[in-house]
JSON list of N, CA and C in Angstrom, two decimals:
[
{"chain": "W", "resi": 1, "resn": "GLN", "atom": "N", "xyz": [106.74, 90.70, 89.20]},
{"chain": "W", "resi": 1, "resn": "GLN", "atom": "CA", "xyz": [107.03, 89.91, 90.38]},
{"chain": "W", "resi": 1, "resn": "GLN", "atom": "C", "xyz": [106.28, 88.59, 90.34]},
{"chain": "W", "resi": 2, "resn": "LYS", "atom": "N", "xyz": [105.09, 88.57, 89.78]},
{"chain": "W", "resi": 2, "resn": "LYS", "atom": "CA", "xyz": [104.33, 87.34, 89.70]},
{"chain": "W", "resi": 2, "resn": "LYS", "atom": "C", "xyz": [105.06, 86.29, 88.84]},
{"chain": "W", "resi": 3, "resn": "ALA", "atom": "N", "xyz": [105.66, 86.73, 87.73]},
{"chain": "W", "resi": 3, "resn": "ALA", "atom": "CA", "xyz": [106.39, 85.79, 86.87]},
{"chain": "W", "resi": 3, "resn": "ALA", "atom": "C", "xyz": [107.58, 85.20, 87.60]},
{"chain": "W", "resi": 4, "resn": "TYR", "atom": "N", "xyz": [108.27, 86.01, 88.38]},
{"chain": "W", "resi": 4, "resn": "TYR", "atom": "CA", "xyz": [109.42, 85.51, 89.15]},
{"chain": "W", "resi": 4, "resn": "TYR", "atom": "C", "xyz": [108.96, 84.47, 90.18]},
{"chain": "W", "resi": 5, "resn": "GLU", "atom": "N", "xyz": [107.86, 84.74, 90.86]},
{"chain": "W", "resi": 5, "resn": "GLU", "atom": "CA", "xyz": [107.34, 83.79, 91.85]},
{"chain": "W", "resi": 5, "resn": "GLU", "atom": "C", "xyz": [106.91, 82.49, 91.17]},
{"chain": "W", "resi": 6, "resn": "LEU", "atom": "N", "xyz": [106.32, 82.60, 89.99]},
{"chain": "W", "resi": 6, "resn": "LEU", "atom": "CA", "xyz": [105.93, 81.42, 89.23]},
{"chain": "W", "resi": 6, "resn": "LEU", "atom": "C", "xyz": [107.16, 80.60, 88.84]},
{"chain": "W", "resi": 7, "resn": "LEU", "atom": "N", "xyz": [108.22, 81.27, 88.43]},
{"chain": "W", "resi": 7, "resn": "LEU", "atom": "CA", "xyz": [109.46, 80.59, 88.09]},
{"chain": "W", "resi": 7, "resn": "LEU", "atom": "C", "xyz": [110.04, 79.87, 89.31]},
{"chain": "W", "resi": 8, "resn": "ARG", "atom": "N", "xyz": [110.05, 80.55, 90.44]},
{"chain": "W", "resi": 8, "resn": "ARG", "atom": "CA", "xyz": [110.59, 79.96, 91.67]},
{"chain": "W", "resi": 8, "resn": "ARG", "atom": "C", "xyz": [109.81, 78.72, 92.11]},
{"chain": "W", "resi": 9, "resn": "SER", "atom": "N", "xyz": [108.51, 78.70, 91.82]},
{"chain": "W", "resi": 9, "resn": "SER", "atom": "CA", "xyz": [107.68, 77.56, 92.24]},
{"chain": "W", "resi": 9, "resn": "SER", "atom": "C", "xyz": [107.65, 76.44, 91.21]},
{"chain": "W", "resi": 10, "resn": "GLY", "atom": "N", "xyz": [108.47, 76.55, 90.16]},
{"chain": "W", "resi": 10, "resn": "GLY", "atom": "CA", "xyz": [108.58, 75.49, 89.16]},
{"chain": "W", "resi": 10, "resn": "GLY", "atom": "C", "xyz": [107.67, 75.67, 87.96]},
{"chain": "W", "resi": 11, "resn": "GLY", "atom": "N", "xyz": [107.12, 76.86, 87.76]},
{"chain": "W", "resi": 11, "resn": "GLY", "atom": "CA", "xyz": [106.18, 77.09, 86.68]},
{"chain": "W", "resi": 11, "resn": "GLY", "atom": "C", "xyz": [106.78, 77.52, 85.36]},
{"chain": "W", "resi": 12, "resn": "GLY", "atom": "N", "xyz": [108.09, 77.49, 85.23]},
{"chain": "W", "resi": 12, "resn": "GLY", "atom": "CA", "xyz": [108.72, 77.92, 83.99]},
{"chain": "W", "resi": 12, "resn": "GLY", "atom": "C", "xyz": [109.17, 76.76, 83.13]},
{"chain": "W", "resi": 13, "resn": "SER", "atom": "N", "xyz": [109.55, 77.08, 81.90]},
{"chain": "W", "resi": 13, "resn": "SER", "atom": "CA", "xyz": [110.15, 76.11, 80.98]},
{"chain": "W", "resi": 13, "resn": "SER", "atom": "C", "xyz": [111.58, 76.56, 80.71]},
{"chain": "W", "resi": 14, "resn": "PHE", "atom": "N", "xyz": [112.46, 75.60, 80.46]},
{"chain": "W", "resi": 14, "resn": "PHE", "atom": "CA", "xyz": [113.88, 75.89, 80.28]},
{"chain": "W", "resi": 14, "resn": "PHE", "atom": "C", "xyz": [114.36, 75.40, 78.93]},
{"chain": "W", "resi": 15, "resn": "ASN", "atom": "N", "xyz": [115.36, 76.09, 78.38]},
{"chain": "W", "resi": 15, "resn": "ASN", "atom": "CA", "xyz": [115.96, 75.64, 77.13]},
{"chain": "W", "resi": 15, "resn": "ASN", "atom": "C", "xyz": [117.00, 74.54, 77.36]},
{"chain": "W", "resi": 16, "resn": "LYS", "atom": "N", "xyz": [117.45, 74.36, 78.59]},
{"chain": "W", "resi": 16, "resn": "LYS", "atom": "CA", "xyz": [118.33, 73.26, 78.98]},
{"chain": "W", "resi": 16, "resn": "LYS", "atom": "C", "xyz": [118.17, 73.01, 80.46]},
{"chain": "W", "resi": 17, "resn": "GLN", "atom": "N", "xyz": [118.58, 71.86, 80.92]},
{"chain": "W", "resi": 17, "resn": "GLN", "atom": "CA", "xyz": [118.39, 71.47, 82.32]},
{"chain": "W", "resi": 17, "resn": "GLN", "atom": "C", "xyz": [119.20, 72.36, 83.26]},
{"chain": "W", "resi": 18, "resn": "PRO", "atom": "N", "xyz": [118.53, 73.08, 84.18]},
{"chain": "W", "resi": 18, "resn": "PRO", "atom": "CA", "xyz": [119.27, 73.93, 85.11]},
{"chain": "W", "resi": 18, "resn": "PRO", "atom": "C", "xyz": [119.80, 73.14, 86.30]},
{"chain": "W", "resi": 19, "resn": "SER", "atom": "N", "xyz": [120.80, 73.70, 86.96]},
{"chain": "W", "resi": 19, "resn": "SER", "atom": "CA", "xyz": [121.22, 73.14, 88.23]},
{"chain": "W", "resi": 19, "resn": "SER", "atom": "C", "xyz": [120.17, 73.57, 89.26]},
{"chain": "W", "resi": 20, "resn": "GLU", "atom": "N", "xyz": [120.32, 73.14, 90.49]},
{"chain": "W", "resi": 20, "resn": "GLU", "atom": "CA", "xyz": [119.31, 73.46, 91.51]},
{"chain": "W", "resi": 20, "resn": "GLU", "atom": "C", "xyz": [119.10, 74.96, 91.64]},
{"chain": "W", "resi": 21, "resn": "LYS", "atom": "N", "xyz": [120.18, 75.73, 91.68]},
{"chain": "W", "resi": 21, "resn": "LYS", "atom": "CA", "xyz": [120.09, 77.18, 91.76]},
{"chain": "W", "resi": 21, "resn": "LYS", "atom": "C", "xyz": [120.88, 77.78, 90.61]},
{"chain": "W", "resi": 22, "resn": "PHE", "atom": "N", "xyz": [120.42, 78.93, 90.12]},
{"chain": "W", "resi": 22, "resn": "PHE", "atom": "CA", "xyz": [121.14, 79.62, 89.05]},
{"chain": "W", "resi": 22, "resn": "PHE", "atom": "C", "xyz": [120.88, 81.11, 89.19]},
{"chain": "W", "resi": 23, "resn": "PRO", "atom": "N", "xyz": [121.86, 81.93, 88.85]},
{"chain": "W", "resi": 23, "resn": "PRO", "atom": "CA", "xyz": [121.69, 83.37, 88.95]},
{"chain": "W", "resi": 23, "resn": "PRO", "atom": "C", "xyz": [120.88, 83.91, 87.77]},
{"chain": "W", "resi": 24, "resn": "ILE", "atom": "N", "xyz": [120.03, 84.86, 88.03]},
{"chain": "W", "resi": 24, "resn": "ILE", "atom": "CA", "xyz": [119.30, 85.54, 86.95]},
{"chain": "W", "resi": 24, "resn": "ILE", "atom": "C", "xyz": [120.09, 86.80, 86.61]},
{"chain": "W", "resi": 25, "resn": "ARG", "atom": "N", "xyz": [120.58, 86.88, 85.38]},
{"chain": "W", "resi": 25, "resn": "ARG", "atom": "CA", "xyz": [121.41, 88.00, 84.94]},
{"chain": "W", "resi": 25, "resn": "ARG", "atom": "C", "xyz": [120.59, 89.09, 84.27]},
{"chain": "W", "resi": 26, "resn": "SER", "atom": "N", "xyz": [119.48, 88.71, 83.59]},
{"chain": "W", "resi": 26, "resn": "SER", "atom": "CA", "xyz": [118.63, 89.71, 82.96]},
{"chain": "W", "resi": 26, "resn": "SER", "atom": "C", "xyz": [117.24, 89.12, 82.74]},
{"chain": "W", "resi": 27, "resn": "VAL", "atom": "N", "xyz": [116.27, 90.02, 82.55]},
{"chain": "W", "resi": 27, "resn": "VAL", "atom": "CA", "xyz": [114.89, 89.63, 82.26]},
{"chain": "W", "resi": 27, "resn": "VAL", "atom": "C", "xyz": [114.42, 90.46, 81.08]},
{"chain": "W", "resi": 28, "resn": "SER", "atom": "N", "xyz": [113.76, 89.82, 80.14]},
{"chain": "W", "resi": 28, "resn": "SER", "atom": "CA", "xyz": [113.24, 90.54, 78.98]},
{"chain": "W", "resi": 28, "resn": "SER", "atom": "C", "xyz": [111.89, 89.96, 78.57]},
{"chain": "W", "resi": 29, "resn": "LEU", "atom": "N", "xyz": [111.19, 90.69, 77.74]},
{"chain": "W", "resi": 29, "resn": "LEU", "atom": "CA", "xyz": [109.91, 90.24, 77.20]},
{"chain": "W", "resi": 29, "resn": "LEU", "atom": "C", "xyz": [110.16, 89.80, 75.77]},
{"chain": "W", "resi": 30, "resn": "ALA", "atom": "N", "xyz": [109.62, 88.64, 75.43]},
{"chain": "W", "resi": 30, "resn": "ALA", "atom": "CA", "xyz": [109.80, 88.11, 74.07]},
{"chain": "W", "resi": 30, "resn": "ALA", "atom": "C", "xyz": [108.49, 87.46, 73.63]},
{"chain": "W", "resi": 31, "resn": "TYR", "atom": "N", "xyz": [108.46, 87.01, 72.39]},
{"chain": "W", "resi": 31, "resn": "TYR", "atom": "CA", "xyz": [107.29, 86.34, 71.85]},
{"chain": "W", "resi": 31, "resn": "TYR", "atom": "C", "xyz": [107.72, 84.98, 71.34]},
{"chain": "W", "resi": 32, "resn": "MET", "atom": "N", "xyz": [107.03, 83.92, 71.78]},
{"chain": "W", "resi": 32, "resn": "MET", "atom": "CA", "xyz": [107.42, 82.55, 71.46]},
{"chain": "W", "resi": 32, "resn": "MET", "atom": "C", "xyz": [106.41, 81.94, 70.49]},
{"chain": "W", "resi": 33, "resn": "GLU", "atom": "N", "xyz": [106.93, 81.28, 69.48]},
{"chain": "W", "resi": 33, "resn": "GLU", "atom": "CA", "xyz": [106.10, 80.55, 68.53]},
{"chain": "W", "resi": 33, "resn": "GLU", "atom": "C", "xyz": [106.31, 79.07, 68.77]},
{"chain": "W", "resi": 34, "resn": "THR", "atom": "N", "xyz": [105.24, 78.33, 68.93]},
{"chain": "W", "resi": 34, "resn": "THR", "atom": "CA", "xyz": [105.34, 76.88, 69.13]},
{"chain": "W", "resi": 34, "resn": "THR", "atom": "C", "xyz": [104.56, 76.17, 68.03]},
{"chain": "W", "resi": 35, "resn": "ASN", "atom": "N", "xyz": [104.75, 74.88, 67.93]},
{"chain": "W", "resi": 35, "resn": "ASN", "atom": "CA", "xyz": [104.01, 74.09, 66.94]},
{"chain": "W", "resi": 35, "resn": "ASN", "atom": "C", "xyz": [102.52, 74.06, 67.26]},
{"chain": "W", "resi": 36, "resn": "LYS", "atom": "N", "xyz": [102.18, 74.11, 68.55]},
{"chain": "W", "resi": 36, "resn": "LYS", "atom": "CA", "xyz": [100.78, 74.05, 68.97]},
{"chain": "W", "resi": 36, "resn": "LYS", "atom": "C", "xyz": [100.05, 75.36, 68.72]},
{"chain": "W", "resi": 37, "resn": "SER", "atom": "N", "xyz": [100.75, 76.47, 68.74]},
{"chain": "W", "resi": 37, "resn": "SER", "atom": "CA", "xyz": [100.09, 77.77, 68.60]},
{"chain": "W", "resi": 37, "resn": "SER", "atom": "C", "xyz": [100.61, 78.54, 67.39]},
{"chain": "W", "resi": 38, "resn": "ALA", "atom": "N", "xyz": [100.59, 77.90, 66.24]},
{"chain": "W", "resi": 38, "resn": "ALA", "atom": "CA", "xyz": [101.16, 78.52, 65.04]},
{"chain": "W", "resi": 38, "resn": "ALA", "atom": "C", "xyz": [100.37, 79.75, 64.57]},
{"chain": "W", "resi": 39, "resn": "SER", "atom": "N", "xyz": [99.13, 79.93, 65.05]},
{"chain": "W", "resi": 39, "resn": "SER", "atom": "CA", "xyz": [98.33, 81.06, 64.58]},
{"chain": "W", "resi": 39, "resn": "SER", "atom": "C", "xyz": [98.58, 82.34, 65.38]},
{"chain": "W", "resi": 40, "resn": "PHE", "atom": "N", "xyz": [99.35, 82.24, 66.44]},
{"chain": "W", "resi": 40, "resn": "PHE", "atom": "CA", "xyz": [99.67, 83.44, 67.23]},
{"chain": "W", "resi": 40, "resn": "PHE", "atom": "C", "xyz": [100.99, 83.25, 67.96]},
{"chain": "W", "resi": 41, "resn": "LEU", "atom": "N", "xyz": [101.55, 84.35, 68.44]},
{"chain": "W", "resi": 41, "resn": "LEU", "atom": "CA", "xyz": [102.78, 84.33, 69.22]},
{"chain": "W", "resi": 41, "resn": "LEU", "atom": "C", "xyz": [102.42, 84.53, 70.68]},
{"chain": "W", "resi": 42, "resn": "MET", "atom": "N", "xyz": [103.06, 83.78, 71.57]},
{"chain": "W", "resi": 42, "resn": "MET", "atom": "CA", "xyz": [102.78, 83.85, 73.00]},
{"chain": "W", "resi": 42, "resn": "MET", "atom": "C", "xyz": [103.80, 84.77, 73.67]},
{"chain": "W", "resi": 43, "resn": "PRO", "atom": "N", "xyz": [103.36, 85.84, 74.36]},
{"chain": "W", "resi": 43, "resn": "PRO", "atom": "CA", "xyz": [104.31, 86.68, 75.07]},
{"chain": "W", "resi": 43, "resn": "PRO", "atom": "C", "xyz": [104.84, 85.95, 76.31]},
{"chain": "W", "resi": 44, "resn": "VAL", "atom": "N", "xyz": [106.15, 85.99, 76.48]},
{"chain": "W", "resi": 44, "resn": "VAL", "atom": "CA", "xyz": [106.80, 85.31, 77.62]},
{"chain": "W", "resi": 44, "resn": "VAL", "atom": "C", "xyz": [107.87, 86.22, 78.21]},
{"chain": "W", "resi": 45, "resn": "TYR", "atom": "N", "xyz": [108.09, 86.04, 79.50]},
{"chain": "W", "resi": 45, "resn": "TYR", "atom": "CA", "xyz": [109.26, 86.65, 80.14]},
{"chain": "W", "resi": 45, "resn": "TYR", "atom": "C", "xyz": [110.41, 85.68, 79.98]},
{"chain": "W", "resi": 46, "resn": "VAL", "atom": "N", "xyz": [111.57, 86.19, 79.62]},
{"chain": "W", "resi": 46, "resn": "VAL", "atom": "CA", "xyz": [112.77, 85.37, 79.48]},
{"chain": "W", "resi": 46, "resn": "VAL", "atom": "C", "xyz": [113.73, 85.75, 80.59]},
{"chain": "W", "resi": 47, "resn": "PHE", "atom": "N", "xyz": [114.01, 84.80, 81.47]},
{"chain": "W", "resi": 47, "resn": "PHE", "atom": "CA", "xyz": [114.98, 84.98, 82.55]},
{"chain": "W", "resi": 47, "resn": "PHE", "atom": "C", "xyz": [116.28, 84.35, 82.08]},
{"chain": "W", "resi": 48, "resn": "SER", "atom": "N", "xyz": [117.30, 85.16, 81.83]},
{"chain": "W", "resi": 48, "resn": "SER", "atom": "CA", "xyz": [118.57, 84.67, 81.30]},
{"chain": "W", "resi": 48, "resn": "SER", "atom": "C", "xyz": [119.59, 84.51, 82.41]},
{"chain": "W", "resi": 49, "resn": "SER", "atom": "N", "xyz": [120.35, 83.41, 82.33]},
{"chain": "W", "resi": 49, "resn": "SER", "atom": "CA", "xyz": [121.37, 83.11, 83.32]},
{"chain": "W", "resi": 49, "resn": "SER", "atom": "C", "xyz": [122.70, 82.89, 82.61]},
{"chain": "W", "resi": 50, "resn": "ASP", "atom": "N", "xyz": [123.61, 82.20, 83.26]},
{"chain": "W", "resi": 50, "resn": "ASP", "atom": "CA", "xyz": [124.93, 81.92, 82.70]},
{"chain": "W", "resi": 50, "resn": "ASP", "atom": "C", "xyz": [124.89, 80.72, 81.75]},
{"chain": "W", "resi": 51, "resn": "ASN", "atom": "N", "xyz": [125.89, 80.63, 80.89]},
{"chain": "W", "resi": 51, "resn": "ASN", "atom": "CA", "xyz": [126.08, 79.50, 79.98]},
{"chain": "W", "resi": 51, "resn": "ASN", "atom": "C", "xyz": [124.90, 79.25, 79.06]},
{"chain": "W", "resi": 52, "resn": "GLY", "atom": "N", "xyz": [124.20, 80.32, 78.67]},
{"chain": "W", "resi": 52, "resn": "GLY", "atom": "CA", "xyz": [123.10, 80.20, 77.72]},
{"chain": "W", "resi": 52, "resn": "GLY", "atom": "C", "xyz": [121.81, 79.65, 78.29]},
{"chain": "W", "resi": 53, "resn": "LEU", "atom": "N", "xyz": [121.70, 79.51, 79.60]},
{"chain": "W", "resi": 53, "resn": "LEU", "atom": "CA", "xyz": [120.49, 79.01, 80.23]},
{"chain": "W", "resi": 53, "resn": "LEU", "atom": "C", "xyz": [119.41, 80.09, 80.21]},
{"chain": "W", "resi": 54, "resn": "ASN", "atom": "N", "xyz": [118.23, 79.74, 79.70]},
{"chain": "W", "resi": 54, "resn": "ASN", "atom": "CA", "xyz": [117.08, 80.65, 79.69]},
{"chain": "W", "resi": 54, "resn": "ASN", "atom": "C", "xyz": [115.88, 79.93, 80.28]},
{"chain": "W", "resi": 55, "resn": "ALA", "atom": "N", "xyz": [115.10, 80.67, 81.07]},
{"chain": "W", "resi": 55, "resn": "ALA", "atom": "CA", "xyz": [113.84, 80.18, 81.59]},
{"chain": "W", "resi": 55, "resn": "ALA", "atom": "C", "xyz": [112.73, 81.04, 81.01]},
{"chain": "W", "resi": 56, "resn": "TYR", "atom": "N", "xyz": [111.62, 80.41, 80.64]},
{"chain": "W", "resi": 56, "resn": "TYR", "atom": "CA", "xyz": [110.52, 81.11, 80.00]},
{"chain": "W", "resi": 56, "resn": "TYR", "atom": "C", "xyz": [109.27, 80.97, 80.87]},
{"chain": "W", "resi": 57, "resn": "VAL", "atom": "N", "xyz": [108.61, 82.11, 81.12]},
{"chain": "W", "resi": 57, "resn": "VAL", "atom": "CA", "xyz": [107.38, 82.14, 81.91]},
{"chain": "W", "resi": 57, "resn": "VAL", "atom": "C", "xyz": [106.36, 82.95, 81.13]},
{"chain": "W", "resi": 58, "resn": "SER", "atom": "N", "xyz": [105.15, 82.45, 81.03]},
{"chain": "W", "resi": 58, "resn": "SER", "atom": "CA", "xyz": [104.10, 83.15, 80.29]},
{"chain": "W", "resi": 58, "resn": "SER", "atom": "C", "xyz": [103.89, 84.55, 80.84]},
{"chain": "W", "resi": 59, "resn": "ALA", "atom": "N", "xyz": [103.72, 85.51, 79.94]},
{"chain": "W", "resi": 59, "resn": "ALA", "atom": "CA", "xyz": [103.45, 86.89, 80.33]},
{"chain": "W", "resi": 59, "resn": "ALA", "atom": "C", "xyz": [101.96, 87.19, 80.27]},
{"chain": "W", "resi": 60, "resn": "VAL", "atom": "N", "xyz": [101.15, 86.15, 80.05]},
{"chain": "W", "resi": 60, "resn": "VAL", "atom": "CA", "xyz": [99.70, 86.29, 80.00]},
{"chain": "W", "resi": 60, "resn": "VAL", "atom": "C", "xyz": [99.11, 85.61, 81.22]},
{"chain": "W", "resi": 61, "resn": "ASP", "atom": "N", "xyz": [98.23, 86.30, 81.93]},
{"chain": "W", "resi": 61, "resn": "ASP", "atom": "CA", "xyz": [97.58, 85.72, 83.10]},
{"chain": "W", "resi": 61, "resn": "ASP", "atom": "C", "xyz": [96.78, 84.49, 82.67]},
{"chain": "W", "resi": 62, "resn": "GLU", "atom": "N", "xyz": [96.81, 83.44, 83.47]},
{"chain": "W", "resi": 62, "resn": "GLU", "atom": "CA", "xyz": [96.17, 82.18, 83.10]},
{"chain": "W", "resi": 62, "resn": "GLU", "atom": "C", "xyz": [94.67, 82.31, 82.89]},
{"chain": "W", "resi": 63, "resn": "SER", "atom": "N", "xyz": [94.04, 83.32, 83.47]},
{"chain": "W", "resi": 63, "resn": "SER", "atom": "CA", "xyz": [92.60, 83.50, 83.28]},
{"chain": "W", "resi": 63, "resn": "SER", "atom": "C", "xyz": [92.25, 83.85, 81.84]},
{"chain": "W", "resi": 64, "resn": "TRP", "atom": "N", "xyz": [93.24, 84.28, 81.03]},
{"chain": "W", "resi": 64, "resn": "TRP", "atom": "CA", "xyz": [93.02, 84.63, 79.64]},
{"chain": "W", "resi": 64, "resn": "TRP", "atom": "C", "xyz": [93.35, 83.49, 78.69]},
{"chain": "W", "resi": 65, "resn": "ILE", "atom": "N", "xyz": [93.85, 82.37, 79.21]},
{"chain": "W", "resi": 65, "resn": "ILE", "atom": "CA", "xyz": [94.28, 81.25, 78.36]},
{"chain": "W", "resi": 65, "resn": "ILE", "atom": "C", "xyz": [93.22, 80.15, 78.37]},
{"chain": "W", "resi": 66, "resn": "ILE", "atom": "N", "xyz": [92.81, 79.71, 77.19]},
{"chain": "W", "resi": 66, "resn": "ILE", "atom": "CA", "xyz": [91.86, 78.63, 77.07]},
{"chain": "W", "resi": 66, "resn": "ILE", "atom": "C", "xyz": [92.64, 77.32, 76.98]},
{"chain": "W", "resi": 67, "resn": "PRO", "atom": "N", "xyz": [92.37, 76.37, 77.90]},
{"chain": "W", "resi": 67, "resn": "PRO", "atom": "CA", "xyz": [93.12, 75.10, 77.86]},
{"chain": "W", "resi": 67, "resn": "PRO", "atom": "C", "xyz": [92.78, 74.24, 76.66]}
]
């Protein structure tokens, strides 16, 4: 539920620009590799919608992340 609330408040990242509102069709756990964190994979929740739209929210509490 915390990840959903974070997404609703604008805390997620998207693979493409969403419209103002979009339906969430499924939620899954995945691991994301970025150029900045090549030494580890970041667990994320993936909120999938229509037309290939995906939103990504960190599955790690911010207290465990070093800025």
